[in-house]
PDB file of C-alpha atoms and ligand atoms in Angstrom:
ATOM      1  CA  MET A   1     -44.434 -41.068  -0.935  1.00  0.00           C
ATOM      2  CA  HIS A   2     -44.092 -37.789   0.925  1.00  0.00           C
ATOM      3  CA  VAL A   3     -42.330 -35.234  -1.105  1.00  0.00           C
ATOM      4  CA  PHE A   4     -41.113 -31.877   0.433  1.00  0.00           C
ATOM      5  CA  GLY A   5     -39.834 -28.694  -1.603  1.00  0.00           C
ATOM      6  CA  LEU A   6     -36.419 -27.141  -1.079  1.00  0.00           C
ATOM      7  CA  THR A   7     -35.801 -23.869  -2.505  1.00  0.00           C
ATOM      8  CA  GLY A   8     -34.019 -20.601  -2.085  1.00  0.00           C
ATOM      9  CA  GLY A   9     -32.485 -18.089  -4.546  1.00  0.00           C
ATOM     10  CA  ILE A  10     -29.291 -18.189  -6.625  1.00  0.00           C
ATOM     11  CA  ALA A  11     -26.313 -18.713  -4.286  1.00  0.00           C
ATOM     12  CA  SER A  12     -28.557 -18.738  -1.298  1.00  0.00           C
ATOM     13  CA  GLY A  13     -27.043 -21.938  -0.068  1.00  0.00           C
ATOM     14  CA  LYS A  14     -29.685 -24.530  -1.518  1.00  0.00           C
ATOM     15  CA  SER A  15     -26.823 -27.002  -2.751  1.00  0.00           C
ATOM     16  CA  THR A  16     -24.988 -26.391   0.683  1.00  0.00           C
ATOM     17  CA  VAL A  17     -28.371 -27.494   2.467  1.00  0.00           C
ATOM     18  CA  SER A  18     -29.083 -30.189   0.178  1.00  0.00           C
ATOM     19  CA  ARG A  19     -25.517 -31.742   0.755  1.00  0.00           C
ATOM     20  CA  MET A  20     -26.575 -31.546   4.644  1.00  0.00           C
ATOM     21  CA  LEU A  21     -29.691 -33.440   4.108  1.00  0.00           C
ATOM     22  CA  ARG A  22     -28.453 -35.962   2.059  1.00  0.00           C
ATOM     23  CA  GLU A  23     -25.682 -36.569   4.866  1.00  0.00           C
ATOM     24  CA  LEU A  24     -28.690 -36.954   7.203  1.00  0.00           C
ATOM     25  CA  GLY A  25     -29.803 -39.857   4.769  1.00  0.00           C
ATOM     26  CA  ALA A  26     -32.550 -38.034   2.914  1.00  0.00           C
ATOM     27  CA  ARG A  27     -32.854 -38.643  -0.859  1.00  0.00           C
ATOM     28  CA  VAL A  28     -32.876 -35.203  -2.898  1.00  0.00           C
ATOM     29  CA  LEU A  29     -33.758 -34.792  -6.520  1.00  0.00           C
ATOM     30  CA  ASP A  30     -31.940 -31.641  -7.884  1.00  0.00           C
ATOM     31  CA  ALA A  31     -33.945 -29.781 -10.763  1.00  0.00           C
ATOM     32  CA  ASP A  32     -30.807 -28.162 -11.954  1.00  0.00           C
ATOM     33  CA  VAL A  33     -29.165 -31.571 -12.364  1.00  0.00           C
ATOM     34  CA  ILE A  34     -32.220 -32.718 -14.007  1.00  0.00           C
ATOM     35  CA  ALA A  35     -32.352 -29.822 -16.302  1.00  0.00           C
ATOM     36  CA  ARG A  36     -28.718 -30.433 -17.429  1.00  0.00           C
ATOM     37  CA  GLU A  37     -29.554 -34.269 -18.257  1.00  0.00           C
ATOM     38  CA  VAL A  38     -32.696 -33.303 -20.520  1.00  0.00           C
ATOM     39  CA  VAL A  39     -30.133 -31.271 -22.860  1.00  0.00           C
ATOM     40  CA  GLU A  40     -27.438 -33.694 -23.026  1.00  0.00           C
ATOM     41  CA  PRO A  41     -26.435 -34.258 -26.756  1.00  0.00           C
ATOM     42  CA  GLY A  42     -28.895 -36.498 -28.631  1.00  0.00           C
ATOM     43  CA  THR A  43     -31.833 -35.059 -26.616  1.00  0.00           C
ATOM     44  CA  PRO A  44     -35.246 -33.621 -28.081  1.00  0.00           C
ATOM     45  CA  GLY A  45     -34.553 -30.777 -25.565  1.00  0.00           C
ATOM     46  CA  LEU A  46     -31.273 -29.711 -27.081  1.00  0.00           C
ATOM     47  CA  GLN A  47     -32.565 -30.213 -30.373  1.00  0.00           C
ATOM     48  CA  ARG A  48     -35.247 -27.656 -29.593  1.00  0.00           C
ATOM     49  CA  ILE A  49     -33.104 -25.299 -27.950  1.00  0.00           C
ATOM     50  CA  SER A  50     -30.498 -25.360 -30.819  1.00  0.00           C
ATOM     51  CA  GLU A  51     -33.383 -24.511 -33.552  1.00  0.00           C
ATOM     52  CA  ARG A  52     -34.846 -21.736 -30.953  1.00  0.00           C
ATOM     53  CA  PHE A  53     -31.481 -20.402 -29.968  1.00  0.00           C
ATOM     54  CA  PRO A  54     -28.979 -20.470 -33.239  1.00  0.00           C
ATOM     55  CA  GLY A  55     -25.595 -20.565 -32.156  1.00  0.00           C
ATOM     56  CA  VAL A  56     -25.850 -21.839 -28.629  1.00  0.00           C
ATOM     57  CA  LEU A  57     -23.935 -25.063 -29.742  1.00  0.00           C
ATOM     58  CA  GLY A  58     -20.252 -25.247 -28.914  1.00  0.00           C
ATOM     59  CA  PRO A  59     -17.991 -26.862 -31.306  1.00  0.00           C
ATOM     60  CA  ASP A  60     -18.312 -30.201 -29.452  1.00  0.00           C
ATOM     61  CA  GLY A  61     -21.928 -30.170 -29.982  1.00  0.00           C
ATOM     62  CA  ARG A  62     -22.724 -29.456 -26.230  1.00  0.00           C
ATOM     63  CA  LEU A  63     -25.032 -26.625 -25.005  1.00  0.00           C
ATOM     64  CA  ASP A  64     -22.688 -23.323 -24.520  1.00  0.00           C
ATOM     65  CA  ARG A  65     -24.237 -22.668 -20.852  1.00  0.00           C
ATOM     66  CA  VAL A  66     -22.537 -19.170 -20.658  1.00  0.00           C
ATOM     67  CA  LYS A  67     -23.589 -18.154 -23.813  1.00  0.00           C
ATOM     68  CA  LEU A  68     -27.438 -19.220 -23.252  1.00  0.00           C
ATOM     69  CA  ALA A  69     -27.067 -17.698 -19.489  1.00  0.00           C
ATOM     70  CA  THR A  70     -26.063 -14.307 -20.779  1.00  0.00           C
ATOM     71  CA  HIS A  71     -28.730 -14.330 -23.692  1.00  0.00           C
ATOM     72  CA  ILE A  72     -31.726 -15.506 -21.476  1.00  0.00           C
ATOM     73  CA  PHE A  73     -30.769 -13.523 -18.315  1.00  0.00           C
ATOM     74  CA  ALA A  74     -30.603 -10.345 -20.128  1.00  0.00           C
ATOM     75  CA  ASP A  75     -34.215 -10.874 -21.741  1.00  0.00           C
ATOM     76  CA  PRO A  76     -37.579 -12.106 -19.758  1.00  0.00           C
ATOM     77  CA  ALA A  77     -39.126 -13.187 -22.987  1.00  0.00           C
ATOM     78  CA  GLU A  78     -36.117 -15.161 -24.243  1.00  0.00           C
ATOM     79  CA  ARG A  79     -35.943 -16.735 -20.817  1.00  0.00           C
ATOM     80  CA  ALA A  80     -39.628 -17.523 -20.827  1.00  0.00           C
ATOM     81  CA  ALA A  81     -38.856 -19.437 -24.433  1.00  0.00           C
ATOM     82  CA  LEU A  82     -36.325 -21.410 -22.732  1.00  0.00           C
ATOM     83  CA  ASN A  83     -38.343 -22.380 -19.800  1.00  0.00           C
ATOM     84  CA  ALA A  84     -41.326 -23.639 -22.200  1.00  0.00           C
ATOM     85  CA  ILE A  85     -38.673 -26.029 -23.697  1.00  0.00           C
ATOM     86  CA  VAL A  86     -36.789 -27.136 -20.657  1.00  0.00           C
ATOM     87  CA  HIS A  87     -39.581 -27.200 -17.672  1.00  0.00           C
ATOM     88  CA  PRO A  88     -41.832 -29.848 -19.192  1.00  0.00           C
ATOM     89  CA  GLN A  89     -38.925 -32.118 -19.800  1.00  0.00           C
ATOM     90  CA  VAL A  90     -37.617 -31.380 -16.323  1.00  0.00           C
ATOM     91  CA  ARG A  91     -41.143 -32.382 -14.803  1.00  0.00           C
ATOM     92  CA  ALA A  92     -41.507 -35.399 -16.773  1.00  0.00           C
ATOM     93  CA  ALA A  93     -38.054 -36.624 -15.742  1.00  0.00           C
ATOM     94  CA  PHE A  94     -38.398 -35.854 -12.043  1.00  0.00           C
ATOM     95  CA  LEU A  95     -41.723 -37.956 -12.378  1.00  0.00           C
ATOM     96  CA  THR A  96     -39.570 -41.081 -13.430  1.00  0.00           C
ATOM     97  CA  LYS A  97     -37.003 -40.593 -10.809  1.00  0.00           C
ATOM     98  CA  LEU A  98     -39.874 -40.166  -8.050  1.00  0.00           C
ATOM     99  CA  GLN A  99     -41.187 -43.591  -9.433  1.00  0.00           C
ATOM    100  CA  ALA A 100     -37.794 -45.259  -9.356  1.00  0.00           C
ATOM    101  CA  LEU A 101     -37.360 -44.098  -5.449  1.00  0.00           C
ATOM    102  CA  GLU A 102     -40.813 -45.287  -4.617  1.00  0.00           C
ATOM    103  CA  ALA A 103     -39.823 -48.724  -6.200  1.00  0.00           C
ATOM    104  CA  GLU A 104     -37.036 -48.678  -3.719  1.00  0.00           C
ATOM    105  CA  GLY A 105     -39.187 -48.359  -0.934  1.00  0.00           C
ATOM    106  CA  ILE A 106     -38.258 -44.719  -0.172  1.00  0.00           C
ATOM    107  CA  THR A 107     -41.070 -42.923   1.805  1.00  0.00           C
ATOM    108  CA  HIS A 108     -39.822 -39.420   1.908  1.00  0.00           C
ATOM    109  CA  ALA A 109     -37.977 -37.657  -0.622  1.00  0.00           C
ATOM    110  CA  VAL A 110     -36.862 -33.860  -1.169  1.00  0.00           C
ATOM    111  CA  TYR A 111     -37.126 -31.949  -4.293  1.00  0.00           C
ATOM    112  CA  ASP A 112     -34.499 -29.111  -4.689  1.00  0.00           C
ATOM    113  CA  VAL A 113     -36.097 -26.586  -7.439  1.00  0.00           C
ATOM    114  CA  PRO A 114     -34.827 -23.174  -7.517  1.00  0.00           C
ATOM    115  CA  LEU A 115     -38.033 -21.876  -9.240  1.00  0.00           C
ATOM    116  CA  LEU A 116     -40.200 -24.059  -7.025  1.00  0.00           C
ATOM    117  CA  ILE A 117     -42.489 -21.110  -6.187  1.00  0.00           C
ATOM    118  CA  GLU A 118     -42.147 -19.017  -9.527  1.00  0.00           C
ATOM    119  CA  THR A 119     -43.418 -22.355 -11.306  1.00  0.00           C
ATOM    120  CA  GLY A 120     -46.323 -22.885  -8.665  1.00  0.00           C
ATOM    121  CA  LEU A 121     -45.115 -26.447  -8.140  1.00  0.00           C
ATOM    122  CA  HIS A 122     -44.742 -25.433  -4.342  1.00  0.00           C
ATOM    123  CA  THR A 123     -48.573 -26.005  -3.988  1.00  0.00           C
ATOM    124  CA  ALA A 124     -47.988 -29.842  -5.142  1.00  0.00           C
ATOM    125  CA  MET A 125     -45.566 -30.417  -2.182  1.00  0.00           C
ATOM    126  CA  GLU A 126     -46.348 -31.597   1.183  1.00  0.00           C
ATOM    127  CA  GLY A 127     -44.032 -28.737   2.839  1.00  0.00           C
ATOM    128  CA  VAL A 128     -41.623 -26.155   1.666  1.00  0.00           C
ATOM    129  CA  ALA A 129     -38.130 -25.274   3.009  1.00  0.00           C
ATOM    130  CA  VAL A 130     -36.694 -22.011   1.906  1.00  0.00           C
ATOM    131  CA  VAL A 131     -32.888 -21.404   2.398  1.00  0.00           C
ATOM    132  CA  TRP A 132     -32.780 -17.664   3.013  1.00  0.00           C
ATOM    133  CA  VAL A 133     -30.163 -15.072   3.367  1.00  0.00           C
ATOM    134  CA  PRO A 134     -30.238 -11.224   3.106  1.00  0.00           C
ATOM    135  CA  ARG A 135     -30.274  -9.976  -0.299  1.00  0.00           C
ATOM    136  CA  ASP A 136     -26.733  -8.375  -0.029  1.00  0.00           C
ATOM    137  CA  VAL A 137     -25.307 -11.434   1.463  1.00  0.00           C
ATOM    138  CA  GLN A 138     -26.732 -13.525  -1.720  1.00  0.00           C
ATOM    139  CA  LYS A 139     -25.400 -10.991  -3.984  1.00  0.00           C
ATOM    140  CA  ALA A 140     -21.950 -11.097  -2.686  1.00  0.00           C
ATOM    141  CA  ARG A 141     -21.893 -14.774  -2.593  1.00  0.00           C
ATOM    142  CA  LEU A 142     -22.952 -15.054  -6.272  1.00  0.00           C
ATOM    143  CA  MET A 143     -20.418 -12.494  -7.381  1.00  0.00           C
ATOM    144  CA  ALA A 144     -17.709 -14.611  -5.492  1.00  0.00           C
ATOM    145  CA  ARG A 145     -18.711 -17.897  -6.611  1.00  0.00           C
ATOM    146  CA  ASP A 146     -19.497 -17.228 -10.214  1.00  0.00           C
ATOM    147  CA  GLY A 147     -16.990 -14.186 -10.878  1.00  0.00           C
ATOM    148  CA  LEU A 148     -19.931 -12.019 -11.849  1.00  0.00           C
ATOM    149  CA  ASP A 149     -19.782  -8.125 -11.780  1.00  0.00           C
ATOM    150  CA  ALA A 150     -22.343  -6.302  -9.665  1.00  0.00           C
ATOM    151  CA  GLN A 151     -24.541  -5.649 -12.907  1.00  0.00           C
ATOM    152  CA  ALA A 152     -24.619  -9.605 -14.299  1.00  0.00           C
ATOM    153  CA  ALA A 153     -25.415 -10.392 -10.465  1.00  0.00           C
ATOM    154  CA  GLU A 154     -28.391  -8.257 -10.382  1.00  0.00           C
ATOM    155  CA  ALA A 155     -29.647  -9.495 -13.970  1.00  0.00           C
ATOM    156  CA  ARG A 156     -29.640 -13.033 -12.078  1.00  0.00           C
ATOM    157  CA  LEU A 157     -31.304 -11.729  -8.953  1.00  0.00           C
ATOM    158  CA  SER A 158     -33.947 -10.131 -10.631  1.00  0.00           C
ATOM    159  CA  ALA A 159     -34.824 -13.177 -12.896  1.00  0.00           C
ATOM    160  CA  GLN A 160     -36.044 -14.724  -9.709  1.00  0.00           C
ATOM    161  CA  LEU A 161     -38.747 -14.007  -6.837  1.00  0.00           C
ATOM    162  CA  SER A 162     -36.744 -12.394  -4.038  1.00  0.00           C
ATOM    163  CA  LEU A 163     -35.888 -14.392  -0.992  1.00  0.00           C
ATOM    164  CA  ASP A 164     -38.094 -12.518   1.168  1.00  0.00           C
ATOM    165  CA  ASP A 165     -41.111 -13.233  -0.903  1.00  0.00           C
ATOM    166  CA  LYS A 166     -40.322 -16.986  -1.210  1.00  0.00           C
ATOM    167  CA  ARG A 167     -40.275 -17.083   2.786  1.00  0.00           C
ATOM    168  CA  ALA A 168     -43.964 -16.213   2.865  1.00  0.00           C
ATOM    169  CA  HIS A 169     -44.488 -19.589   1.061  1.00  0.00           C
ATOM    170  CA  ALA A 170     -42.421 -21.537   3.511  1.00  0.00           C
ATOM    171  CA  THR A 171     -43.335 -24.024   5.889  1.00  0.00           C
ATOM    172  CA  TRP A 172     -39.640 -23.777   7.392  1.00  0.00           C
ATOM    173  CA  VAL A 173     -37.038 -21.204   6.749  1.00  0.00           C
ATOM    174  CA  ILE A 174     -33.608 -22.150   7.107  1.00  0.00           C
ATOM    175  CA  ASP A 175     -31.441 -19.194   7.706  1.00  0.00           C
ATOM    176  CA  ASN A 176     -28.201 -19.492   5.977  1.00  0.00           C
ATOM    177  CA  SER A 177     -26.623 -16.201   6.673  1.00  0.00           C
ATOM    178  CA  GLY A 178     -24.393 -17.321   9.198  1.00  0.00           C
ATOM    179  CA  ALA A 179     -21.519 -19.938   9.200  1.00  0.00           C
ATOM    180  CA  PRO A 180     -22.364 -23.297   8.014  1.00  0.00           C
ATOM    181  CA  GLU A 181     -22.264 -24.636  11.525  1.00  0.00           C
ATOM    182  CA  SER A 182     -25.382 -22.493  12.486  1.00  0.00           C
ATOM    183  CA  THR A 183     -27.254 -23.869   9.300  1.00  0.00           C
ATOM    184  CA  ARG A 184     -26.892 -27.450   9.969  1.00  0.00           C
ATOM    185  CA  PRO A 185     -28.941 -27.909  13.163  1.00  0.00           C
ATOM    186  CA  GLN A 186     -31.713 -26.050  11.315  1.00  0.00           C
ATOM    187  CA  VAL A 187     -31.509 -28.519   8.607  1.00  0.00           C
ATOM    188  CA  GLU A 188     -31.563 -31.229  11.044  1.00  0.00           C
ATOM    189  CA  ALA A 189     -34.839 -30.056  12.617  1.00  0.00           C
ATOM    190  CA  VAL A 190     -36.258 -29.770   9.191  1.00  0.00           C
ATOM    191  CA  TRP A 191     -35.408 -33.291   8.369  1.00  0.00           C
ATOM    192  CA  ARG A 192     -37.009 -34.471  11.741  1.00  0.00           C
ATOM    193  CA  ALA A 193     -39.960 -32.625  10.741  1.00  0.00           C
ATOM    194  CA  MET A 194     -40.210 -34.037   7.144  1.00  0.00           C
ATOM    195  CA  LEU A 195     -39.870 -37.529   8.688  1.00  0.00           C
ATOM    196  CA  ALA A 196     -42.650 -36.856  11.120  1.00  0.00           C
ATOM    197  CA  HIS A 197     -45.171 -36.907   8.040  1.00  0.00           C
ATOM    198  CA  ASP A 198     -46.684 -40.296   7.995  1.00  0.00           C
TER     199      ASP A 198
HETATM  200  C1  COD B   1     -29.524 -20.884 -18.587  1.00  0.00           C
HETATM  201  C2  COD B   1     -28.726 -22.116 -18.329  1.00  0.00           C
HETATM  202  C3  COD B   1     -28.000 -22.802 -19.561  1.00  0.00           C
HETATM  203  C4  COD B   1     -27.456 -21.602 -17.586  1.00  0.00           C
HETATM  204  O1  COD B   1     -26.767 -22.611 -17.024  1.00  0.00           O
HETATM  205  P1  COD B   1     -25.633 -22.551 -15.742  1.00  0.00           P
HETATM  206  O2  COD B   1     -24.775 -23.884 -15.919  1.00  0.00           O
HETATM  207  O3  COD B   1     -24.963 -21.120 -15.821  1.00  0.00           O
HETATM  208  O4  COD B   1     -26.672 -22.487 -14.457  1.00  0.00           O
HETATM  209  P2  COD B   1     -27.199 -23.603 -13.713  1.00  0.00           P
HETATM  210  O5  COD B   1     -28.145 -24.342 -14.696  1.00  0.00           O
HETATM  211  O6  COD B   1     -26.422 -24.413 -12.939  1.00  0.00           O
HETATM  212  O7  COD B   1     -28.446 -22.615 -12.994  1.00  0.00           O
HETATM  213  C5  COD B   1     -27.752 -21.787 -11.939  1.00  0.00           C
HETATM  214  C6  COD B   1     -28.969 -21.196 -11.186  1.00  0.00           C
HETATM  215  O8  COD B   1     -29.470 -20.076 -12.067  1.00  0.00           O
HETATM  216  C7  COD B   1     -30.919 -19.884 -11.740  1.00  0.00           C
HETATM  217  N1  COD B   1     -31.758 -20.296 -13.181  1.00  0.00           N
HETATM  218  C8  COD B   1     -31.417 -20.956 -13.882  1.00  0.00           C
HETATM  219  N2  COD B   1     -32.295 -21.036 -14.879  1.00  0.00           N
HETATM  220  C9  COD B   1     -33.178 -20.001 -14.633  1.00  0.00           C
HETATM  221  C10 COD B   1     -34.175 -19.383 -15.049  1.00  0.00           C
HETATM  222  N3  COD B   1     -34.981 -20.040 -16.286  1.00  0.00           N
HETATM  223  N4  COD B   1     -34.940 -18.578 -14.571  1.00  0.00           N
HETATM  224  C11 COD B   1     -34.571 -18.102 -13.569  1.00  0.00           C
HETATM  225  N5  COD B   1     -33.522 -18.298 -12.933  1.00  0.00           N
HETATM  226  C12 COD B   1     -32.783 -19.571 -13.587  1.00  0.00           C
HETATM  227  C13 COD B   1     -31.341 -21.174 -10.657  1.00  0.00           C
HETATM  228  O9  COD B   1     -31.182 -20.507  -9.501  1.00  0.00           O
HETATM  229  C14 COD B   1     -30.036 -21.924 -10.906  1.00  0.00           C
HETATM  230  O10 COD B   1     -29.884 -22.746  -9.470  1.00  0.00           O
HETATM  231  C15 COD B   1     -29.405 -23.102 -17.445  1.00  0.00           C
HETATM  232  O11 COD B   1     -29.349 -22.434 -16.251  1.00  0.00           O
HETATM  233  C16 COD B   1     -30.765 -23.434 -17.976  1.00  0.00           C
HETATM  234  O12 COD B   1     -30.841 -24.308 -18.928  1.00  0.00           O
HETATM  235  N6  COD B   1     -31.805 -22.803 -17.432  1.00  0.00           N
HETATM  236  C17 COD B   1     -33.325 -23.352 -17.866  1.00  0.00           C
HETATM  237  C18 COD B   1     -33.359 -24.154 -17.136  1.00  0.00           C
HETATM  238  C19 COD B   1     -34.260 -24.067 -15.681  1.00  0.00           C
HETATM  239  O13 COD B   1     -35.114 -23.273 -15.618  1.00  0.00           O
HETATM  240  N7  COD B   1     -33.240 -24.477 -14.708  1.00  0.00           N
HETATM  241  C20 COD B   1     -33.654 -24.106 -13.428  1.00  0.00           C
HETATM  242  C21 COD B   1     -34.486 -25.417 -12.720  1.00  0.00           C
HETATM  243  S1  COD B   1     -35.725 -26.237 -13.391  1.00  0.00           S
HETATM  244  N1  ATP B   2     -23.163 -20.393   5.533  1.00  0.00           N
HETATM  245  C1  ATP B   2     -22.198 -20.235   4.496  1.00  0.00           C
HETATM  246  N2  ATP B   2     -21.409 -19.314   4.717  1.00  0.00           N
HETATM  247  C2  ATP B   2     -20.524 -18.925   3.643  1.00  0.00           C
HETATM  248  N3  ATP B   2     -20.618 -19.186   2.574  1.00  0.00           N
HETATM  249  C3  ATP B   2     -21.619 -20.020   2.162  1.00  0.00           C
HETATM  250  C4  ATP B   2     -22.561 -20.658   3.023  1.00  0.00           C
HETATM  251  N4  ATP B   2     -23.573 -21.349   2.348  1.00  0.00           N
HETATM  252  C5  ATP B   2     -23.095 -21.268   0.795  1.00  0.00           C
HETATM  253  N5  ATP B   2     -21.791 -20.399   1.129  1.00  0.00           N
HETATM  254  C6  ATP B   2     -21.336 -19.960  -0.543  1.00  0.00           C
HETATM  255  O1  ATP B   2     -22.251 -19.413  -1.090  1.00  0.00           O
HETATM  256  C7  ATP B   2     -22.183 -19.820  -2.500  1.00  0.00           C
HETATM  257  C8  ATP B   2     -23.628 -20.284  -2.828  1.00  0.00           C
HETATM  258  O2  ATP B   2     -23.813 -21.427  -2.280  1.00  0.00           O
HETATM  259  P1  ATP B   2     -24.592 -22.775  -2.999  1.00  0.00           P
HETATM  260  O3  ATP B   2     -23.673 -23.197  -4.114  1.00  0.00           O
HETATM  261  O4  ATP B   2     -24.933 -23.837  -1.954  1.00  0.00           O
HETATM  262  O5  ATP B   2     -25.957 -22.049  -3.386  1.00  0.00           O
HETATM  263  P2  ATP B   2     -27.221 -22.310  -4.343  1.00  0.00           P
HETATM  264  O6  ATP B   2     -28.343 -21.950  -3.571  1.00  0.00           O
HETATM  265  O7  ATP B   2     -27.284 -24.106  -4.299  1.00  0.00           O
HETATM  266  O8  ATP B   2     -26.838 -22.016  -5.422  1.00  0.00           O
HETATM  267  P3  ATP B   2     -27.552 -21.877  -7.137  1.00  0.00           P
HETATM  268  O9  ATP B   2     -28.880 -22.193  -6.850  1.00  0.00           O
HETATM  269  O10 ATP B   2     -26.816 -20.797  -7.794  1.00  0.00           O
HETATM  270  O11 ATP B   2     -26.850 -23.237  -7.457  1.00  0.00           O
HETATM  271  C9  ATP B   2     -21.293 -20.975  -2.373  1.00  0.00           C
HETATM  272  O12 ATP B   2     -19.906 -20.511  -2.913  1.00  0.00           O
HETATM  273  C10 ATP B   2     -20.925 -21.632  -1.233  1.00  0.00           C
HETATM  274  O13 ATP B   2     -19.724 -21.984  -0.877  1.00  0.00           O
END
């Protein structure tokens, strides 16, 4: 199995690129989706979070994501505590999903992980695509999409390595600062390059 990393920063356009890859036939595993699955009600992940972060369960017993996000993006130590609970669970679930793809006969897969480089996982990938935009574009798209003010947007941006730092680790840089129509051909070229690995 050839596994490639896809990363970027918050609101840089990873989901947009991931959708384009899927349209081209790529099988994409999404760490954000897995990170939600491992904290569903009844999971050991949610149990541990509710013990470590009292008051973050809503009345329906589900994680209050807005509350937890506000808390952890304001404090690096608290963020590290959450990561220490969630990341090992995400890693294990990813490996299980990868095995399922392998059993289906899939030969090339993409793993979409916002923190690919921060966690060092990029070194385990055969290649890494980084979705890059200038920081001002990233911040503006983040504020618009999530309805955040400038300060809240800055807190989230500074919880991650900058896109300029990430691109130094890229096998392929996808510049998503223009219109989606200028991103698509770049994504096609990257997928072709991934498929060329055999
Ligand atoms: C804090 C939580 C509850 C906020 O949930 P919310 O629904 O608002 O956001 P969502 O999960 O869709 O994440 C949005 C983006 O935030 C950024 N982000 C999320 N968690 C982190 C983190 N621990 N450190 C830095 N950036 C993060 C990523 O760019 C991600 O794509 C949630 O993100 C979470 O449980 N994070 C910890 C797990 C994690 O690290 N996930 C990232 C991929 S493994
Ligand atoms: N090329 C583009 N031109 C204009 N807007 C874009 C472009 N690409 C993405 N966007 C918009 O920017 C926002 C962020 O894009 P997207 O959700 O794909 O980012 P992401 O990297 O997956 O974010 P996150 O990691 O936070 O989930 C969205 O509102 C999206 O519609």
